[in-house]
Amino acid sequence: MEVLYKSTRSGQEPVSASVAILKGLTDDGGLFVPDHIPALDRSLKELAAMSYQEVACEVMKLYLTDFTREELTGCISRAYNEKFDTEAIAPLAEADGVYFLELFHGATIAFKDMALSVLPHLLTVSAQKNHIKNEIVILTATSGDTGKAALAGFADVEGTRIAVFYPKNGVSPIQEKQMVTQRGDNTFVVGIHGNFDDAQTGVKKIFSDRALAAEMAESGFQFSSANSINIGRLVPQIVYYVYAYTRLLGEGRIQEGQKINVVVPTGNFGNILAAFYAKNMGLPIGKLICASNDNKVLYDFFRTGVYDRNRKFVLTSSPSMDILISSNLERLIYRIAGDDPQRNADLMAALTGQGRYEITEEMRARLQDFYGGYATEEETAATIRRLYDDCGYVIDTHTAVAASVYGKYVEETGDQTPTVIVSTASPFKFTRSVMNAIDDKYDSMTDFELVDELSRIANVTVPGAIEEIRSAPVLHDNTCEVDEMPDMVKRFLKMR
């Protein structure tokens, strides 16, 4: 059955998956959502016998219904290949009585690789299917990981250019070094004087600037997005939840139909939304545990029904979660509002105007699948230290937020359901925070000395993504104010 994509904010005509991928955002500023969530059409036992690539095809074909199977398998095979350092692509590691789904074995050692390895290929096929002649300009805001993964995915991809904006003082040194050393004649990286929310809002404003779009078209360009707001990012993320469940089933760790809980460190809400979609496809997921850091806007939302961004923005050791406007939450709000675009649009207008909105009791009742929790900086560090001391397993700061929140969940509920914690980044990406959590004696070391020491104590080889930036030259040294972002894009495209 064909899946079409409609706007969360109006009743505009639905579009095909390839058009939704190309556009990124809807014309009215909303997000594309499927007109229905398809059910899995292969049994969990059948899926358990498949490779990651095969599972990806079985899941993605249900959403991307205007792609042929040949087109999909081509995109998937070009994405999930030797760029990943393990044949499993997304292995499960058992530690401390739970399963850590390691999503950091790709080219940039963060979970964004899972979707951004395949998105460039989906996008180029979408352009061909829709007879697009313009060059596609990928415009992305990043809180640290999306930027590098998008840059790596799109670098030197014919017919595309990519501009990434990141908060100049809001990412880790390793994250920044990965971005500013990115090769590729079609890449452009800019540090903004502001936080991630400023960058994300700036990108959304550029997308909704019709005069700029017309000017771009005259010059032979059109925008698309690699942020998690693009449905081409969200659909591939559903895959690894299905894959994780079926690995546990195939290894006899759970029985077919037995529920698992999923814990996701959450900022922009895309990763946990993908788990929600997987659950609604028929995957036996019990609780969706949403883990926040000190920027606990989502925790407060799940506890009170009020989403309020009017609060102090906190820079933490888990910067990819330092977000006060969780863009993908809009897709969930639309669903619990009964797929009512006007109701959703009113709430989003309140968020833009007053910085807050409150959902109804009826809508809150539809959030029973979710549990919101948060971890402080101290709790995050303590979790890294405890897991290393008890198990010899080293996790990054974002994963530690999730593990800490899971501990609180079990203490509060007593729920012993088998649990998968989503491990979103390699500890090598946040070496200083990780090593200081284990022992403050490491604080005097340089960043790369810490990398080598982490490799030694964890008995893990230094990832290639880290080795390649040790001596790489800085190729992007651009900075700007938030209101200068459109001008920076024009400069990159030589339109001024």
Coordinates of C-alpha atoms in Angstrom, one line a residue:
M1 CA 0.0 0.0 0.0
E2 CA 1.4 3.4 -1.0
V3 CA 2.6 5.7 1.7
L4 CA 2.2 9.5 1.0
Y5 CA 3.5 12.3 3.1
K6 CA 1.4 15.2 4.4
S7 CA 2.2 18.3 6.4
T8 CA 1.8 18.6 10.2
R9 CA 0.5 22.1 9.8
S10 CA -2.0 22.2 6.9
G11 CA -4.2 20.1 4.7
Q12 CA -1.9 20.7 1.7
E13 CA -1.8 17.9 -1.0
P14 CA 0.2 14.8 0.1
V15 CA 3.4 14.1 -1.8
S16 CA 5.4 11.0 -2.5
A17 CA 8.4 9.9 -0.4
S18 CA 10.9 11.1 -3.0
V19 CA 9.4 14.6 -3.1
A20 CA 9.3 14.8 0.7
I21 CA 13.0 13.8 0.9
L22 CA 13.9 16.5 -1.7
K23 CA 11.9 19.2 0.0
G24 CA 12.9 18.5 3.6
L25 CA 10.3 20.9 5.1
T26 CA 6.8 21.4 3.9
D27 CA 5.8 24.7 2.2
D28 CA 3.9 25.9 5.3
G29 CA 6.9 25.3 7.6
G30 CA 5.6 22.0 9.0
L31 CA 7.2 18.6 8.8
F32 CA 6.3 15.7 6.5
V33 CA 4.6 12.7 8.2
P34 CA 3.4 9.5 6.6
D35 CA -0.3 9.3 6.0
H36 CA -0.2 6.0 7.9
I37 CA 2.4 4.0 9.7
P38 CA 2.8 0.7 7.8
A39 CA 2.9 -2.7 9.6
L40 CA 5.9 -5.0 9.3
D41 CA 5.2 -7.5 6.6
R42 CA 7.9 -10.0 7.5
S43 CA 7.9 -12.0 10.7
L44 CA 10.4 -11.2 13.4
K45 CA 11.9 -14.7 13.0
E46 CA 12.4 -14.0 9.3
L47 CA 14.0 -10.7 10.0
A48 CA 16.3 -12.3 12.6
A49 CA 17.9 -14.3 9.9
M50 CA 18.7 -11.3 7.8
S51 CA 21.8 -9.0 7.6
Y52 CA 21.5 -5.3 8.5
Q53 CA 21.3 -4.4 4.9
E54 CA 18.4 -6.8 4.3
V55 CA 16.5 -5.6 7.3
A56 CA 17.0 -2.0 6.1
C57 CA 15.4 -2.9 2.8
E58 CA 12.5 -4.7 4.4
V59 CA 11.7 -1.7 6.7
M60 CA 12.5 1.2 4.3
K61 CA 10.5 -0.3 1.4
L62 CA 7.3 0.1 3.5
Y63 CA 7.8 3.9 3.8
L64 CA 9.6 4.8 0.5
T65 CA 7.0 3.2 -1.7
D66 CA 7.8 5.2 -4.9
F67 CA 11.4 3.7 -4.8
T68 CA 11.9 0.4 -6.7
R69 CA 13.4 -2.4 -4.7
E70 CA 16.5 -2.1 -7.0
E71 CA 16.8 1.6 -6.2
L72 CA 16.5 0.9 -2.5
T73 CA 19.0 -1.9 -2.4
G74 CA 21.5 0.2 -4.4
C75 CA 21.2 3.1 -1.9
I76 CA 21.5 0.7 1.0
S77 CA 24.5 -1.2 -0.3
R78 CA 26.4 2.0 -1.1
A79 CA 25.7 3.3 2.5
Y80 CA 26.3 0.3 4.8
N81 CA 29.6 -1.0 3.5
E82 CA 33.3 -0.9 4.5
K83 CA 32.7 2.7 5.9
F84 CA 31.6 0.8 9.0
D85 CA 34.2 -0.9 11.1
T86 CA 32.0 -4.0 11.9
E87 CA 30.0 -6.3 9.6
A88 CA 27.1 -6.1 12.1
I89 CA 26.8 -2.3 11.4
A90 CA 25.0 -1.8 14.7
P91 CA 26.2 -4.4 17.2
L92 CA 24.7 -5.0 20.7
A93 CA 27.1 -5.1 23.7
E94 CA 25.9 -6.6 26.9
A95 CA 27.0 -4.8 30.1
D96 CA 25.5 -4.2 33.5
G97 CA 22.5 -6.3 32.8
V98 CA 21.3 -4.3 29.7
Y99 CA 22.1 -4.3 26.0
F100 CA 23.9 -1.2 24.5
L101 CA 23.0 -0.7 20.9
E102 CA 26.3 0.7 19.5
L103 CA 25.4 3.1 16.7
F104 CA 28.9 4.6 16.4
H105 CA 30.7 2.2 14.1
G106 CA 30.4 4.4 11.0
A107 CA 32.8 7.0 9.4
T108 CA 32.2 9.7 12.0
I109 CA 31.7 7.5 15.1
A110 CA 28.2 8.8 16.0
F111 CA 24.7 7.5 15.4
K112 CA 24.1 10.1 12.8
D113 CA 26.1 7.9 10.4
M114 CA 23.3 5.4 10.5
A115 CA 20.9 7.7 8.5
L116 CA 23.4 10.1 6.9
S117 CA 25.3 7.3 5.1
V118 CA 22.1 6.5 3.1
L119 CA 20.5 9.9 2.8
P120 CA 22.8 11.3 0.0
H121 CA 21.9 8.3 -2.1
L122 CA 18.2 8.5 -1.4
L123 CA 18.4 12.2 -2.3
T124 CA 20.2 11.8 -5.6
V125 CA 17.8 9.0 -6.6
S126 CA 14.9 11.3 -5.6
A127 CA 16.2 14.1 -7.8
Q128 CA 16.5 11.7 -10.7
K129 CA 12.9 10.4 -10.2
N130 CA 11.6 13.9 -10.1
H131 CA 13.7 15.2 -13.1
I132 CA 15.4 17.9 -10.9
K133 CA 18.0 19.9 -12.9
N134 CA 19.0 22.3 -10.1
E135 CA 22.0 21.6 -7.9
I136 CA 20.7 20.6 -4.5
V137 CA 22.1 22.6 -1.5
I138 CA 22.0 20.8 1.8
L139 CA 21.5 23.2 4.6
T140 CA 22.0 21.8 8.1
A141 CA 22.3 23.0 11.7
T142 CA 24.2 20.7 14.1
S143 CA 24.7 20.4 17.8
G144 CA 27.9 18.4 17.0
D145 CA 27.3 15.1 15.3
T146 CA 24.8 15.7 12.4
G147 CA 27.2 18.2 10.9
K148 CA 30.2 15.9 10.4
A149 CA 28.1 12.9 9.4
A150 CA 26.3 15.0 6.8
L151 CA 29.5 16.5 5.5
A152 CA 31.1 13.0 5.2
G153 CA 28.0 11.7 3.5
F154 CA 27.7 14.5 0.9
A155 CA 31.3 15.3 0.3
D156 CA 32.0 15.3 -3.4
V157 CA 28.5 13.8 -4.2
E158 CA 27.8 15.0 -7.7
G159 CA 24.9 17.5 -8.0
T160 CA 25.0 18.5 -4.3
R161 CA 26.6 21.1 -2.0
I162 CA 26.4 21.2 1.8
A163 CA 26.6 24.0 4.3
V164 CA 26.7 23.2 8.0
F165 CA 26.2 25.7 10.8
Y166 CA 27.3 24.8 14.4
P167 CA 27.5 26.8 17.7
K168 CA 31.1 28.0 17.8
N169 CA 31.5 27.3 21.6
G170 CA 28.9 24.6 21.9
V171 CA 30.6 21.4 20.6
S172 CA 33.5 19.2 21.8
P173 CA 37.0 19.9 20.5
I174 CA 37.0 16.6 18.6
Q175 CA 33.6 17.4 17.1
E176 CA 34.8 20.8 15.9
K177 CA 38.0 19.4 14.5
Q178 CA 36.1 16.7 12.6
M179 CA 34.0 19.4 10.9
V180 CA 36.6 22.1 10.2
T181 CA 39.0 19.6 8.6
Q182 CA 36.3 18.2 6.2
R183 CA 37.6 17.8 2.7
G184 CA 35.4 18.2 -0.4
D185 CA 35.0 21.1 -2.8
N186 CA 31.2 21.1 -2.2
T187 CA 31.5 21.5 1.6
F188 CA 31.1 24.6 3.8
V189 CA 31.3 24.9 7.6
V190 CA 30.4 27.9 9.7
G191 CA 30.6 28.5 13.4
I192 CA 27.8 30.8 14.6
H193 CA 27.9 33.1 17.7
G194 CA 25.0 31.5 19.4
N195 CA 23.7 28.1 20.6
F196 CA 22.2 25.2 18.6
D197 CA 18.7 26.5 18.9
D198 CA 19.8 29.7 17.3
A199 CA 21.5 27.8 14.4
Q200 CA 18.4 25.6 13.9
T201 CA 16.0 28.5 13.9
G202 CA 18.3 30.3 11.5
V203 CA 18.2 27.4 9.1
K204 CA 14.4 27.1 9.3
K205 CA 14.1 30.8 8.5
I206 CA 16.3 30.4 5.4
F207 CA 14.1 27.5 4.3
S208 CA 10.9 29.5 4.6
D209 CA 12.4 32.6 2.8
R210 CA 10.5 32.5 -0.5
A211 CA 12.4 35.4 -2.0
L212 CA 15.7 33.6 -1.3
A213 CA 14.3 30.4 -2.8
A214 CA 13.4 32.3 -6.0
E215 CA 16.9 33.9 -6.1
M216 CA 18.4 30.4 -5.6
A217 CA 16.3 28.9 -8.4
E218 CA 17.4 31.6 -10.8
S219 CA 21.0 30.7 -10.0
G220 CA 20.3 26.9 -10.5
F221 CA 20.1 25.9 -6.8
Q222 CA 17.4 24.5 -4.5
F223 CA 17.5 23.8 -0.8
S224 CA 17.1 20.5 1.0
S225 CA 17.9 19.4 4.5
A226 CA 20.0 16.7 6.2
N227 CA 18.7 17.5 9.6
S228 CA 16.5 14.9 11.4
I229 CA 13.5 16.9 10.2
N230 CA 14.0 15.3 6.8
I231 CA 11.9 12.1 6.5
G232 CA 14.9 10.6 4.6
R233 CA 16.7 10.8 7.9
L234 CA 13.9 9.4 10.1
V235 CA 13.0 6.3 8.1
P236 CA 16.6 4.8 8.2
Q237 CA 16.6 5.3 12.0
I238 CA 13.6 3.0 12.4
V239 CA 15.7 0.2 10.9
Y240 CA 18.1 -0.2 13.8
Y241 CA 15.4 -0.8 16.4
V242 CA 14.0 -3.6 14.3
Y243 CA 17.5 -4.9 13.8
A244 CA 18.3 -4.8 17.6
Y245 CA 15.1 -6.6 18.5
T246 CA 15.6 -9.4 15.9
R247 CA 19.3 -9.8 17.0
L248 CA 18.1 -10.5 20.6
L249 CA 15.5 -12.9 19.2
G250 CA 18.0 -14.7 16.9
E251 CA 20.4 -15.1 19.8
G252 CA 17.7 -16.6 22.1
R253 CA 17.9 -13.7 24.6
I254 CA 14.2 -13.0 24.2
Q255 CA 11.2 -14.9 22.9
E256 CA 9.3 -13.8 19.8
G257 CA 6.7 -11.3 20.8
Q258 CA 8.4 -10.6 24.2
K259 CA 8.5 -6.9 24.9
I260 CA 11.7 -4.9 25.3
N261 CA 12.2 -1.3 26.7
V262 CA 14.2 1.2 24.8
V263 CA 16.2 4.1 26.4
V264 CA 17.2 6.9 24.1
P265 CA 19.4 10.0 25.0
T266 CA 17.3 12.7 23.4
G267 CA 17.8 16.2 22.1
N268 CA 15.9 16.9 18.8
F269 CA 13.6 13.9 19.4
G270 CA 14.2 12.2 16.0
N271 CA 15.9 9.1 17.4
I272 CA 13.2 8.2 20.0
L273 CA 10.5 9.1 17.4
A274 CA 12.0 6.4 15.2
A275 CA 11.5 4.0 18.0
F276 CA 7.9 5.1 18.4
Y277 CA 7.3 4.5 14.7
A278 CA 8.9 1.0 15.0
K279 CA 6.6 0.2 18.0
N280 CA 3.6 1.3 15.9
M281 CA 4.7 -0.9 13.1
G282 CA 4.3 -3.9 15.4
L283 CA 7.7 -4.2 17.0
P284 CA 7.2 -5.4 20.6
I285 CA 8.5 -2.3 22.5
G286 CA 7.1 -1.6 25.9
K287 CA 8.4 1.7 27.3
L288 CA 10.1 4.4 25.3
I289 CA 12.4 6.0 27.9
C290 CA 13.3 9.5 26.9
A291 CA 16.6 10.6 28.6
S292 CA 17.5 14.3 28.9
N293 CA 20.5 16.1 30.4
D294 CA 20.3 19.4 32.4
N295 CA 18.4 21.0 29.5
K296 CA 15.4 19.0 30.6
V297 CA 12.7 20.5 28.5
L298 CA 11.4 17.1 27.4
Y299 CA 11.5 15.7 30.9
D300 CA 9.3 18.6 32.0
F301 CA 7.0 18.1 29.1
F302 CA 6.4 14.4 29.8
R303 CA 5.8 15.2 33.5
T304 CA 3.5 18.2 33.1
G305 CA 2.2 18.4 29.5
V306 CA 3.8 21.8 29.2
Y307 CA 6.5 22.4 26.7
D308 CA 8.4 25.5 27.8
R309 CA 11.6 26.7 26.2
N310 CA 11.8 29.8 28.3
R311 CA 14.6 28.7 30.5
K312 CA 18.4 29.0 30.9
F313 CA 20.3 27.2 28.1
V314 CA 22.9 24.9 29.8
L315 CA 26.2 23.9 28.1
T316 CA 26.8 20.3 29.2
S317 CA 29.3 17.4 28.6
S318 CA 26.6 15.9 26.3
P319 CA 26.4 18.8 23.8
S320 CA 24.4 16.9 21.1
M321 CA 21.5 17.1 23.6
D322 CA 21.9 20.7 24.5
I323 CA 18.6 21.7 22.8
L324 CA 15.5 23.6 24.0
I325 CA 13.5 23.3 20.8
S326 CA 13.1 19.6 19.9
S327 CA 12.0 19.8 16.3
N328 CA 10.9 16.2 15.8
L329 CA 8.5 16.4 18.8
E330 CA 6.1 18.2 16.4
R331 CA 5.5 14.9 14.6
L332 CA 4.5 13.3 17.9
I333 CA 2.3 16.3 18.8
Y334 CA 0.5 16.0 15.5
R335 CA -0.2 12.3 16.1
I336 CA -1.5 12.8 19.6
A337 CA -3.6 15.7 18.4
G338 CA -5.5 13.2 16.3
D339 CA -3.6 14.0 13.1
D340 CA -5.2 17.5 13.3
P341 CA -2.9 19.9 11.4
Q342 CA -4.7 23.1 12.7
R343 CA -4.5 22.0 16.3
N344 CA -0.8 21.2 15.8
A345 CA -0.2 24.5 13.9
D346 CA -1.7 26.5 16.8
L347 CA 0.6 24.8 19.3
M348 CA 3.6 25.4 17.2
A349 CA 2.6 29.1 16.7
A350 CA 2.4 29.4 20.5
L351 CA 5.9 27.9 20.8
T352 CA 7.2 30.5 18.3
G353 CA 5.3 33.4 19.9
Q354 CA 5.3 32.7 23.6
G355 CA 8.0 30.0 23.8
R356 CA 5.6 27.5 25.3
Y357 CA 2.5 25.5 24.8
E358 CA 0.4 23.1 26.8
I359 CA -1.3 20.0 25.5
T360 CA -4.8 18.8 26.6
E361 CA -5.4 15.9 29.1
E362 CA -6.7 13.9 26.2
M363 CA -3.4 14.3 24.4
R364 CA -1.4 13.5 27.5
A365 CA -3.3 10.2 27.8
R366 CA -1.8 9.3 24.4
L367 CA 1.7 9.6 25.8
Q368 CA 1.5 6.5 28.0
D369 CA 4.2 4.7 26.0
F370 CA 6.8 7.3 27.1
Y371 CA 8.7 7.9 30.3
G372 CA 10.7 11.0 30.7
G373 CA 13.8 11.3 32.9
Y374 CA 17.0 13.4 33.2
A375 CA 20.5 13.1 34.5
T376 CA 22.6 15.9 36.0
E377 CA 26.3 16.4 35.0
E378 CA 27.4 14.7 38.3
E379 CA 25.1 11.7 37.7
T380 CA 26.3 11.4 34.1
A381 CA 30.0 11.3 35.2
A382 CA 29.2 8.9 38.0
T383 CA 27.5 6.5 35.6
I384 CA 30.6 6.5 33.3
R385 CA 32.9 5.8 36.2
R386 CA 30.7 3.1 37.7
L387 CA 30.2 1.2 34.4
Y388 CA 34.0 1.3 33.8
D389 CA 34.8 0.2 37.4
D390 CA 32.2 -2.6 37.4
C391 CA 32.3 -3.9 33.8
G392 CA 35.4 -2.4 32.1
Y393 CA 33.0 -0.9 29.5
V394 CA 33.5 2.7 28.6
I395 CA 30.5 4.8 27.3
D396 CA 30.3 8.4 26.1
T397 CA 28.5 11.2 27.9
H398 CA 25.2 10.9 25.9
T399 CA 25.0 7.2 26.5
A400 CA 25.7 7.8 30.2
V401 CA 22.8 10.2 30.4
A402 CA 20.6 7.3 29.1
A403 CA 22.1 4.7 31.4
S404 CA 21.7 7.0 34.4
V405 CA 18.0 7.7 33.6
Y406 CA 17.4 4.0 33.1
G407 CA 18.7 3.4 36.6
K408 CA 16.2 5.9 37.9
Y409 CA 13.4 4.3 35.9
V410 CA 14.0 0.8 37.3
E411 CA 14.3 2.3 40.9
E412 CA 11.0 4.1 40.4
T413 CA 9.0 1.3 38.7
G414 CA 10.7 -2.0 39.4
D415 CA 10.3 -2.9 35.7
Q416 CA 12.8 -5.7 34.8
T417 CA 11.8 -5.9 31.1
P418 CA 14.9 -6.6 28.9
T419 CA 16.2 -3.3 27.9
V420 CA 18.2 -1.8 25.0
I421 CA 20.1 1.5 25.7
V422 CA 20.9 3.4 22.6
S423 CA 24.6 4.2 22.5
T424 CA 24.8 7.2 20.3
A425 CA 28.5 8.1 20.1
S426 CA 31.9 6.6 20.7
P427 CA 33.6 7.7 23.9
F428 CA 36.5 8.8 21.7
K429 CA 34.4 11.7 20.6
F430 CA 34.2 13.1 24.1
T431 CA 37.5 11.9 25.5
R432 CA 38.1 14.7 28.1
S433 CA 34.7 14.4 29.7
V434 CA 34.8 10.6 29.7
M435 CA 38.3 10.3 31.0
N436 CA 37.8 13.0 33.7
A437 CA 34.7 11.1 34.8
I438 CA 36.8 7.9 35.2
D439 CA 39.6 9.7 37.1
D440 CA 40.4 13.4 37.4
K441 CA 44.1 12.6 37.1
Y442 CA 43.7 12.7 33.4
D443 CA 42.8 16.4 33.2
S444 CA 46.4 17.6 32.5
M445 CA 46.6 15.5 29.3
T446 CA 46.1 16.9 25.8
D447 CA 43.1 15.8 23.8
F448 CA 45.1 13.2 21.7
E449 CA 47.0 12.0 24.8
L450 CA 43.6 11.2 26.2
V451 CA 42.6 9.4 23.1
D452 CA 45.6 7.1 23.4
E453 CA 45.0 6.6 27.2
L454 CA 41.3 5.7 26.6
S455 CA 42.4 3.2 24.0
R456 CA 44.7 1.6 26.5
I457 CA 42.4 1.4 29.5
A458 CA 39.3 0.3 27.4
N459 CA 41.4 -2.1 25.3
V460 CA 39.8 -0.6 22.2
T461 CA 41.5 0.4 19.0
V462 CA 41.5 4.2 18.3
P463 CA 38.8 4.7 15.5
G464 CA 40.0 5.8 12.1
A465 CA 37.8 8.9 12.4
I466 CA 40.0 10.1 15.2
E467 CA 43.3 9.0 13.7
E468 CA 42.6 11.0 10.5
I469 CA 42.2 14.3 12.3
R470 CA 45.3 14.2 14.4
S471 CA 47.3 16.3 12.0
A472 CA 44.6 17.3 9.5
P473 CA 44.7 21.0 8.4
V474 CA 41.8 23.3 9.2
L475 CA 39.9 23.9 5.9
H476 CA 37.0 25.9 7.3
D477 CA 37.5 28.9 9.6
N478 CA 34.2 30.7 8.9
T479 CA 32.2 32.4 11.7
C480 CA 29.2 34.7 11.7
E481 CA 26.3 36.1 13.7
V482 CA 23.0 34.4 13.5
D483 CA 21.4 37.1 11.3
E484 CA 24.3 36.8 8.8
M485 CA 23.6 33.1 8.0
P486 CA 21.7 33.8 4.7
D487 CA 24.6 36.0 3.5
M488 CA 27.1 33.2 4.3
V489 CA 25.0 30.8 2.2
K490 CA 25.1 33.2 -0.7
R491 CA 28.8 33.6 -0.3
F492 CA 29.3 29.8 -0.4
L493 CA 27.2 29.6 -3.6
K494 CA 28.9 32.7 -5.1
M495 CA 25.6 34.4 -5.5
R496 CA 27.0 37.7 -4.2

